[in-house]
Coordinates of C-alpha atoms in Angstrom, one line a residue:
M15 CA 38.7 -29.6 -35.3
T16 CA 39.3 -26.7 -33.0
K17 CA 42.0 -24.1 -33.7
N18 CA 44.8 -23.4 -31.3
S19 CA 42.9 -22.3 -28.1
N20 CA 45.4 -19.6 -27.4
I21 CA 45.6 -18.2 -31.0
A22 CA 43.6 -15.1 -29.9
K23 CA 46.7 -13.9 -27.9
Y24 CA 48.7 -13.8 -31.1
I25 CA 46.2 -11.9 -33.3
H26 CA 46.9 -8.3 -34.1
P27 CA 44.7 -6.0 -32.0
G28 CA 43.4 -4.2 -35.0
I29 CA 42.0 -7.4 -36.5
T30 CA 39.5 -7.9 -33.6
A31 CA 37.8 -4.5 -34.4
I32 CA 37.6 -4.9 -38.1
L33 CA 36.8 -8.6 -38.4
P34 CA 33.0 -8.0 -38.0
L35 CA 33.2 -5.5 -40.9
W36 CA 34.9 -8.1 -43.2
T37 CA 32.3 -10.7 -42.2
Q38 CA 29.5 -8.3 -43.1
M39 CA 31.1 -7.4 -46.4
R40 CA 31.5 -11.0 -47.4
D41 CA 27.9 -11.9 -46.4
T42 CA 26.3 -8.9 -48.2
Y43 CA 28.5 -9.6 -51.3
A44 CA 27.5 -13.3 -51.2
G45 CA 23.8 -12.3 -51.3
E46 CA 20.5 -13.1 -49.7
Q47 CA 21.2 -16.7 -48.8
A48 CA 24.3 -15.9 -46.8
V49 CA 22.6 -12.9 -45.1
K50 CA 19.6 -14.9 -44.1
A51 CA 21.7 -17.7 -42.8
R52 CA 23.0 -15.3 -40.2
G53 CA 19.5 -14.8 -38.8
T54 CA 19.2 -12.1 -36.2
D55 CA 22.7 -10.8 -36.8
Y56 CA 21.2 -8.8 -39.7
L57 CA 17.5 -9.0 -39.1
P58 CA 16.5 -8.8 -35.4
M59 CA 13.3 -10.3 -34.2
T60 CA 10.3 -7.9 -33.7
D61 CA 9.6 -6.8 -30.2
G62 CA 6.8 -9.3 -29.9
Q63 CA 8.8 -12.2 -31.3
A64 CA 11.7 -11.5 -29.0
A65 CA 9.4 -11.2 -25.9
D66 CA 7.6 -14.5 -26.7
Y67 CA 10.9 -16.3 -27.4
G68 CA 12.5 -15.1 -24.2
N69 CA 9.5 -15.9 -22.0
G70 CA 9.0 -19.2 -23.7
R71 CA 12.6 -20.3 -22.9
A72 CA 12.3 -19.2 -19.3
R73 CA 9.1 -21.2 -18.7
Q74 CA 9.6 -24.6 -20.1
P75 CA 6.8 -26.6 -18.4
A76 CA 3.3 -26.3 -19.9
S77 CA 0.9 -24.4 -17.7
S78 CA -2.8 -24.4 -17.2
E79 CA -2.7 -20.8 -16.0
G80 CA -2.0 -19.2 -19.4
L81 CA 1.7 -18.6 -18.8
V82 CA 4.0 -18.5 -21.9
T83 CA 5.5 -22.0 -22.3
G84 CA 8.3 -23.6 -24.2
D85 CA 5.9 -24.1 -27.1
K86 CA 5.5 -20.3 -27.3
A87 CA 9.3 -20.0 -27.8
Q88 CA 9.1 -22.3 -30.8
D89 CA 6.1 -20.5 -32.1
A90 CA 8.1 -17.2 -31.9
L91 CA 10.9 -18.9 -33.9
N92 CA 8.4 -20.0 -36.5
R93 CA 7.0 -16.5 -36.8
Y94 CA 10.5 -15.1 -37.1
K95 CA 11.3 -17.6 -39.9
S96 CA 8.2 -16.5 -41.8
Y97 CA 9.0 -12.8 -41.2
K98 CA 12.6 -13.4 -42.5
S99 CA 11.5 -15.5 -45.5
R100 CA 9.2 -12.7 -46.8
A101 CA 12.0 -10.1 -46.8
I102 CA 14.1 -9.5 -49.9
F103 CA 17.8 -8.6 -49.6
P104 CA 19.0 -6.3 -52.4
N105 CA 22.1 -7.4 -54.2
Y106 CA 23.3 -3.8 -54.8
L107 CA 26.8 -4.5 -53.4
Q108 CA 27.4 -7.6 -55.6
D109 CA 26.0 -5.8 -58.6
T110 CA 28.2 -2.7 -58.0
I111 CA 31.4 -4.8 -57.5
I112 CA 30.7 -6.8 -60.7
S113 CA 30.0 -3.5 -62.6
M114 CA 33.2 -1.9 -61.2
L115 CA 35.3 -4.9 -62.3
G116 CA 33.7 -4.9 -65.7
V117 CA 34.6 -1.3 -66.2
M118 CA 38.2 -1.8 -64.8
Y119 CA 38.8 -4.7 -67.2
S120 CA 36.9 -3.3 -70.2
E121 CA 40.4 -2.9 -71.5
K122 CA 43.5 -5.0 -70.8
P123 CA 46.1 -3.7 -68.4
K124 CA 48.2 -1.0 -70.0
E125 CA 51.5 -2.8 -69.5
I126 CA 52.8 -6.0 -68.0
A127 CA 56.6 -6.1 -68.4
L128 CA 58.9 -8.8 -66.9
P129 CA 62.5 -9.7 -67.3
S130 CA 63.2 -12.7 -69.5
A131 CA 63.9 -14.9 -66.4
L132 CA 60.3 -14.3 -65.2
Q133 CA 58.4 -14.3 -68.5
E134 CA 56.7 -17.5 -67.6
M135 CA 54.9 -15.7 -64.7
A136 CA 53.0 -13.5 -67.1
K137 CA 50.9 -16.6 -68.0
S138 CA 51.3 -18.6 -64.8
A139 CA 51.9 -16.5 -61.7
T140 CA 50.1 -18.7 -59.1
P141 CA 50.3 -22.4 -58.2
Y142 CA 46.9 -22.7 -60.0
G143 CA 48.2 -21.3 -63.2
D144 CA 46.5 -17.9 -63.1
S145 CA 48.0 -15.2 -65.3
I146 CA 49.1 -11.9 -63.8
E147 CA 46.0 -10.3 -65.3
M148 CA 43.7 -12.9 -63.7
L149 CA 45.6 -12.3 -60.4
M150 CA 45.1 -8.5 -60.7
R151 CA 41.4 -8.9 -61.2
R152 CA 41.0 -11.2 -58.1
I153 CA 43.0 -8.8 -56.0
N154 CA 40.8 -5.9 -57.1
E155 CA 37.7 -7.9 -56.3
N156 CA 39.0 -8.5 -52.7
Q157 CA 40.0 -4.8 -52.4
L158 CA 36.4 -3.9 -53.2
I159 CA 35.0 -6.5 -50.7
T160 CA 37.2 -6.3 -47.6
G161 CA 39.8 -3.7 -48.7
R162 CA 42.7 -6.1 -48.1
R163 CA 44.7 -8.9 -49.7
G164 CA 48.1 -10.4 -49.0
L165 CA 50.6 -11.8 -51.4
L166 CA 53.6 -14.1 -50.6
L167 CA 56.4 -15.2 -52.9
E168 CA 57.1 -18.9 -52.7
P169 CA 60.1 -20.5 -54.5
P170 CA 59.3 -23.8 -56.3
E171 CA 60.7 -27.2 -55.0
K172 CA 62.0 -27.6 -58.6
G173 CA 62.6 -25.0 -61.2
K174 CA 63.6 -21.4 -61.3
I175 CA 60.2 -19.6 -61.3
P176 CA 58.6 -18.6 -58.0
K177 CA 54.9 -18.5 -57.5
I178 CA 52.6 -16.0 -55.8
L179 CA 50.4 -17.3 -52.9
E180 CA 47.3 -15.3 -51.9
Y181 CA 46.0 -14.7 -48.5
S182 CA 42.5 -13.3 -47.7
A183 CA 42.2 -10.4 -45.2
E184 CA 41.0 -12.8 -42.4
T185 CA 44.1 -15.1 -42.7
I186 CA 46.6 -12.3 -42.1
L187 CA 46.7 -12.7 -38.3
N188 CA 49.6 -10.7 -37.0
W189 CA 52.7 -8.7 -38.1
R190 CA 55.3 -6.3 -36.9
I191 CA 57.3 -3.6 -38.6
F192 CA 60.8 -2.3 -37.7
I193 CA 63.0 0.3 -39.2
D194 CA 66.2 -1.1 -40.7
S195 CA 69.7 0.4 -40.7
E196 CA 68.9 2.3 -43.9
S197 CA 65.8 3.9 -42.3
N198 CA 63.4 1.7 -44.3
A199 CA 60.3 0.1 -42.8
Q200 CA 60.5 -3.7 -43.0
L201 CA 58.4 -6.6 -41.8
K202 CA 60.0 -8.4 -38.8
F203 CA 57.4 -11.2 -39.0
I204 CA 54.0 -12.0 -40.3
L205 CA 51.7 -14.8 -39.0
L206 CA 49.4 -16.4 -41.6
D207 CA 46.5 -18.8 -41.1
E208 CA 46.7 -21.6 -43.6
S209 CA 44.0 -23.8 -42.0
G210 CA 41.5 -25.5 -44.3
A211 CA 40.1 -28.7 -45.8
K212 CA 42.7 -31.3 -46.6
A213 CA 42.1 -34.4 -48.7
E214 CA 43.1 -37.8 -47.3
G215 CA 42.4 -40.3 -50.0
L216 CA 38.7 -39.9 -50.7
K217 CA 38.0 -38.2 -47.4
W218 CA 38.3 -34.6 -46.3
S219 CA 39.2 -33.2 -42.9
N220 CA 39.9 -29.8 -41.5
E221 CA 43.6 -29.2 -40.9
I222 CA 44.8 -26.5 -38.5
S223 CA 48.0 -24.9 -39.8
Y224 CA 49.8 -21.6 -39.5
R225 CA 52.8 -20.2 -41.2
L226 CA 55.3 -17.8 -39.5
C227 CA 57.4 -15.8 -41.9
A228 CA 60.2 -13.8 -40.1
L229 CA 63.7 -12.5 -40.1
D230 CA 66.2 -14.1 -37.8
G231 CA 68.8 -12.2 -35.8
A232 CA 71.1 -12.0 -38.8
G233 CA 68.3 -10.5 -41.0
K234 CA 67.7 -13.7 -43.0
Y235 CA 64.2 -14.7 -44.1
Y236 CA 62.8 -18.0 -42.9
S237 CA 59.5 -19.8 -42.8
L238 CA 58.1 -21.9 -40.0
K239 CA 55.1 -24.2 -40.1
L240 CA 52.9 -24.3 -36.9
D241 CA 49.8 -26.3 -35.9
K242 CA 47.2 -26.4 -33.1
D243 CA 49.7 -28.1 -30.7
S244 CA 52.6 -25.7 -31.3
D245 CA 53.9 -23.7 -28.4
F246 CA 53.7 -20.2 -29.7
D247 CA 55.2 -18.8 -26.5
A248 CA 58.4 -20.7 -27.0
I249 CA 59.1 -19.1 -30.4
D250 CA 62.2 -17.0 -30.5
L251 CA 62.1 -14.9 -33.7
D252 CA 65.8 -14.2 -33.8
H253 CA 66.8 -17.8 -33.1
P254 CA 64.2 -20.1 -34.8
S255 CA 63.9 -23.8 -34.2
A256 CA 65.5 -26.5 -36.3
D257 CA 62.1 -26.9 -38.1
A258 CA 62.5 -23.5 -39.7
V259 CA 63.1 -23.4 -43.5
Y260 CA 65.2 -20.7 -45.2
P261 CA 63.6 -20.5 -48.7
A262 CA 66.1 -20.2 -51.5
L263 CA 66.0 -19.7 -55.2
L264 CA 69.1 -20.6 -57.3
G265 CA 70.9 -21.1 -53.9
Q266 CA 70.1 -17.5 -52.9
T267 CA 68.2 -16.6 -49.7
L268 CA 66.5 -13.2 -49.0
N269 CA 67.2 -10.4 -46.5
S270 CA 63.5 -9.4 -46.4
I271 CA 60.1 -11.2 -46.2
P272 CA 58.7 -11.5 -49.7
F273 CA 55.2 -10.5 -48.6
T274 CA 53.2 -7.5 -49.6
F275 CA 49.9 -6.1 -48.3
V276 CA 47.4 -4.8 -50.8
N277 CA 44.8 -2.5 -49.4
A278 CA 42.1 -0.4 -51.1
C279 CA 44.3 2.7 -51.0
S280 CA 47.8 1.6 -50.2
V281 CA 50.3 -1.3 -49.9
L282 CA 51.0 -0.5 -46.2
P283 CA 50.3 -2.9 -43.3
D284 CA 47.8 -0.4 -41.8
L285 CA 44.2 -1.6 -41.7
E286 CA 41.6 0.2 -43.8
N287 CA 37.9 0.1 -43.8
P288 CA 36.3 -1.7 -46.8
P289 CA 35.7 1.0 -49.5
L290 CA 32.1 -0.1 -50.0
L291 CA 31.1 -0.5 -46.4
A292 CA 28.5 2.3 -46.6
L293 CA 26.7 0.5 -49.5
S294 CA 26.8 -2.7 -47.5
N295 CA 25.2 -0.9 -44.5
M296 CA 22.6 0.6 -46.8
C297 CA 21.7 -2.9 -48.2
I298 CA 21.1 -4.2 -44.7
A299 CA 19.0 -1.2 -43.8
I300 CA 16.9 -1.8 -47.0
Y301 CA 16.6 -5.5 -46.0
R302 CA 15.3 -4.7 -42.5
G303 CA 12.9 -2.1 -43.9
D304 CA 11.6 -4.5 -46.5
A305 CA 11.0 -7.2 -43.8
D306 CA 8.8 -4.7 -41.8
Y307 CA 7.0 -3.5 -44.9
R308 CA 6.2 -7.0 -46.2
Q309 CA 5.2 -8.1 -42.7
H310 CA 2.7 -5.3 -42.5
L311 CA 1.4 -6.1 -46.0
Y312 CA 1.0 -9.7 -44.9
Q313 CA -0.9 -8.7 -41.8
Q314 CA -3.3 -6.7 -43.9
G315 CA -4.7 -9.9 -45.3
Q316 CA -4.5 -11.8 -42.0
D317 CA -7.2 -10.3 -39.8
T318 CA -7.8 -11.9 -36.4
A319 CA -11.3 -13.1 -35.5
F320 CA -12.7 -11.7 -32.2
F321 CA -15.5 -13.6 -30.5
K322 CA -17.6 -12.5 -27.5
G323 CA -20.3 -14.4 -25.7
F324 CA -19.9 -17.6 -27.8
T325 CA -20.1 -21.0 -26.0
E326 CA -17.4 -23.6 -26.5
D327 CA -19.7 -25.7 -28.6
E328 CA -20.6 -22.8 -30.9
L329 CA -16.9 -21.9 -31.3
S330 CA -16.1 -25.5 -32.2
V331 CA -18.2 -25.4 -35.3
V332 CA -17.1 -21.9 -36.5
R333 CA -15.6 -21.8 -40.0
L334 CA -14.3 -18.6 -41.5
G335 CA -14.1 -17.8 -45.2
A336 CA -16.3 -17.4 -48.3
G337 CA -19.8 -19.0 -47.9
Q338 CA -19.4 -19.5 -44.2
S339 CA -21.6 -18.1 -41.4
V340 CA -21.1 -17.4 -37.7
G341 CA -23.9 -17.7 -35.2
S342 CA -24.8 -17.8 -31.5
T343 CA -27.9 -18.1 -29.4
S344 CA -26.5 -15.6 -26.9
A345 CA -28.0 -12.1 -26.9
D346 CA -24.5 -10.8 -25.8
A347 CA -22.6 -12.5 -28.6
D348 CA -20.4 -10.4 -30.8
F349 CA -18.1 -11.1 -33.7
K350 CA -15.5 -8.9 -35.3
M351 CA -12.5 -9.2 -37.6
V352 CA -9.6 -7.1 -36.2
G353 CA -6.9 -6.0 -38.6
V354 CA -3.8 -3.8 -38.7
N355 CA -4.2 -0.2 -39.6
S356 CA -2.7 0.5 -43.0
Q357 CA -2.2 4.2 -42.6
G358 CA 1.6 3.8 -42.2
L359 CA 2.2 1.7 -45.3
P360 CA 2.6 4.7 -47.7
E361 CA 5.2 6.2 -45.5
E362 CA 7.0 2.9 -45.2
R363 CA 7.0 2.5 -49.0
T364 CA 8.3 6.1 -49.5
S365 CA 11.1 5.4 -47.0
Q366 CA 12.1 2.2 -48.8
E367 CA 12.1 4.1 -52.1
N368 CA 14.4 6.7 -50.7
L369 CA 16.8 4.1 -49.4
L370 CA 16.8 2.4 -52.7
N371 CA 17.7 5.6 -54.5
Q372 CA 20.5 6.3 -52.0
A373 CA 21.9 2.8 -52.6
V374 CA 21.9 3.3 -56.3
N375 CA 23.7 6.6 -55.9
M376 CA 26.3 4.9 -53.7
G377 CA 27.0 2.3 -56.4
I378 CA 28.6 2.9 -59.7
A379 CA 25.2 3.9 -61.3
L380 CA 26.4 4.5 -64.8
V381 CA 23.2 4.2 -66.7
E382 CA 20.4 4.8 -64.2
Q383 CA 19.5 8.3 -65.5
K384 CA 15.9 9.2 -66.2
Q385 CA 16.8 12.0 -68.6
A386 CA 18.9 11.8 -71.7
E387 CA 22.5 13.1 -71.4
S388 CA 25.3 13.6 -73.9
G389 CA 28.4 11.4 -74.0
E390 CA 30.5 14.2 -72.5
A391 CA 28.1 14.5 -69.6
L392 CA 28.2 10.8 -69.1
K393 CA 32.0 10.9 -69.3
T394 CA 32.1 13.6 -66.6
R395 CA 29.7 11.7 -64.3
L396 CA 31.7 8.4 -64.9
V397 CA 35.0 10.1 -64.0
V398 CA 33.5 11.2 -60.7
K399 CA 32.0 7.8 -60.0
T400 CA 35.2 5.9 -60.9
A401 CA 37.8 8.0 -59.0
S402 CA 38.1 5.4 -56.2
M403 CA 38.4 2.7 -58.8
K404 CA 41.6 4.2 -60.1
T405 CA 43.1 4.2 -56.6
I406 CA 42.1 0.6 -56.1
A407 CA 43.6 -0.4 -59.5
L408 CA 46.9 1.5 -58.8
S409 CA 47.2 -0.1 -55.3
G410 CA 46.6 -3.6 -56.7
A411 CA 49.1 -3.1 -59.5
R412 CA 51.7 -1.6 -57.1
G413 CA 51.4 -4.6 -54.7
I414 CA 52.0 -7.1 -57.6
E415 CA 54.8 -5.0 -59.0
N416 CA 56.6 -4.8 -55.7
L417 CA 56.5 -8.6 -55.2
L418 CA 57.6 -9.2 -58.8
K419 CA 60.6 -6.9 -58.3
T420 CA 61.5 -9.0 -55.3
A421 CA 61.1 -12.1 -57.5
A422 CA 63.4 -10.6 -60.1
I423 CA 66.1 -9.9 -57.5
W424 CA 65.7 -13.4 -56.2
A425 CA 66.1 -14.9 -59.7
G426 CA 69.1 -12.7 -60.4
A427 CA 67.3 -10.5 -62.9
N428 CA 67.0 -6.7 -63.2
P429 CA 64.0 -5.5 -61.0
D430 CA 63.9 -2.3 -63.1
E431 CA 62.5 -4.4 -66.0
V432 CA 59.3 -5.1 -64.0
K433 CA 56.5 -2.8 -64.7
I434 CA 52.8 -3.3 -64.0
E435 CA 50.4 -0.6 -65.2
P436 CA 46.6 -1.2 -64.9
N437 CA 44.0 0.1 -67.2
L438 CA 42.9 3.5 -65.9
D439 CA 40.8 4.7 -68.9
F440 CA 37.3 4.0 -67.6
S441 CA 35.6 6.6 -69.9
A442 CA 37.0 5.9 -73.3
S443 CA 33.6 4.5 -74.6
A444 CA 31.4 7.1 -72.9
V445 CA 30.8 9.1 -76.1
A446 CA 27.4 8.4 -77.4
A447 CA 26.3 8.3 -81.1
K448 CA 24.3 11.5 -80.5
D449 CA 27.6 13.3 -79.9
L450 CA 28.9 12.1 -83.3
L451 CA 25.7 13.5 -85.0
D452 CA 26.0 16.8 -83.2
L453 CA 29.7 17.1 -84.2
W454 CA 28.9 16.3 -87.8
S455 CA 26.1 18.8 -87.8
T456 CA 28.4 21.4 -86.4
K457 CA 30.9 20.7 -89.2
Q458 CA 28.2 21.0 -91.9
S459 CA 27.1 24.3 -90.3
G460 CA 30.6 25.8 -91.0
A461 CA 32.7 24.9 -88.0
P462 CA 36.5 24.7 -88.9
L463 CA 36.7 21.0 -88.6
S464 CA 38.2 18.7 -91.2
E465 CA 37.0 15.2 -92.0
K466 CA 40.4 13.9 -90.9
S467 CA 39.9 15.6 -87.5
Y468 CA 36.4 14.1 -87.3
H469 CA 37.9 10.7 -88.0
E470 CA 40.5 11.1 -85.3
Y471 CA 37.7 11.8 -82.9
L472 CA 36.1 8.5 -83.9
Q473 CA 39.4 6.7 -83.3
R474 CA 39.9 8.2 -79.8
N475 CA 36.4 7.0 -78.8
N476 CA 36.8 3.5 -80.1
Y477 CA 34.4 3.8 -83.1
T478 CA 37.0 2.7 -85.6
D479 CA 40.5 1.1 -85.6
L480 CA 41.2 2.1 -89.2
T481 CA 43.5 5.0 -90.2
Y482 CA 41.9 7.9 -92.1
E483 CA 43.3 6.6 -95.4
Q484 CA 42.0 3.1 -94.8
E485 CA 38.6 4.4 -93.8
M486 CA 38.4 6.5 -97.0
Q487 CA 39.3 3.4 -99.1
E488 CA 36.5 1.4 -97.4
I489 CA 34.0 4.2 -98.0
E490 CA 35.0 4.4 -101.7
S491 CA 34.6 0.6 -102.0
E492 CA 31.1 1.0 -100.6
G493 CA 30.1 3.5 -103.2
G494 CA 31.2 6.7 -101.3
I495 CA 29.2 8.9 -99.0
N496 CA 27.4 12.2 -99.5
P497 CA 29.2 14.6 -97.2
T498 CA 26.3 17.1 -97.3
I499 CA 24.0 14.7 -95.5
I500 CA 23.9 14.8 -91.7
P501 CA 24.0 11.0 -90.9
Q502 CA 21.2 11.3 -88.4
A503 CA 19.2 8.5 -90.0
L504 CA 22.1 6.0 -90.2
P505 CA 21.3 2.6 -88.4
G506 CA 22.4 2.6 -84.8
M507 CA 23.0 6.3 -84.6
Q508 CA 20.5 7.1 -82.0

């Protein structure tokens, strides 16, 4: 089913420019199958393939004069498919995002506080029963992919607890901001695409549907459902049609649209480039380079036979390969195997290796170090690598917190009781066992460090949850420990 043919007129102008970037990010995050399905969008034909394909389409009838025919176009497509099938697309973007999310959620969020009226949302904040922590993780994932996510508060048909609806970057079509009487920026309207598959019994069909959320002339929030046949030009924002619904919770409507943008670096409506776009571009560059490199490797083993002076009968019985022979009665006959020069292969390989190293450096790259480093050095490097992750985590938490404050006001609760703080300690476990050995050795060498201080160091770096007194009791129960021995031979302390 086709979407509203005039919908393009109602899409925010910034979306048109950034949409190809979002598509690229989603494809490169999805991996090789999605990238290859796009064909020449990410891997152009070689010059020879493109020329044969273009000429073959232009000259459809077969010709006895040696002109390129329609069959030649199909042959070019087949050669392109082989060229594409040999190429390997690197999943560095996907690996990096998974690694980033793993680091961000190595610990639970620092705080999720809600008023008693909204406590149920901590465990079930969305229509699908996702907890706030699960919602935060999914928002962070989309921040890393497209750099944008939308959240809308929806009151239930029954009950007192609203739910949070999520909108991908591509479904937030249009919006407008105005400055209210208190000099605050507010949404006047937002147009959302809710099209998708809809079940009708056992069958599925595509349904075209849009949602307009807006403030009327009196500043009251309303929602209006639209479809492919709706007359968008007839919509009067200040005076909505009778089909408009004024969402209410406990009989109370709102004077603002309960929608929030969540970008990579802010909760503003402004569009931002995906934070990992450079890594996505690098993955595509590696993919294209790998296609050429493997094509040239393939051609090294696919020499072309060149015959001169052979009759048609002699050519008809030629067989190439081990144990075969080629012969002719002509004194002018000549036979050669023509191959591709391999002199450029080392340079291609070096170029690919350089791109791979750059891609690794663009990613989180927490452990790809050839030389040993201390835990403190690792911690320092990790802090630099994860600086952007903190901004993303804070933006995601701020977006959810803003929406939950609106939910609290709507439910008649105190919005000041809402507090969402993400985990920002991405380096707590960076201290290696080697550092513990070095610190113990320093103590034994006379450094003014007590065993209690050493134990506190272990606690801060997640090596123990016990208090000093509990730790000493456990040590005594195990027969004690000789404090004069540097524990460099203890199991696992390497």
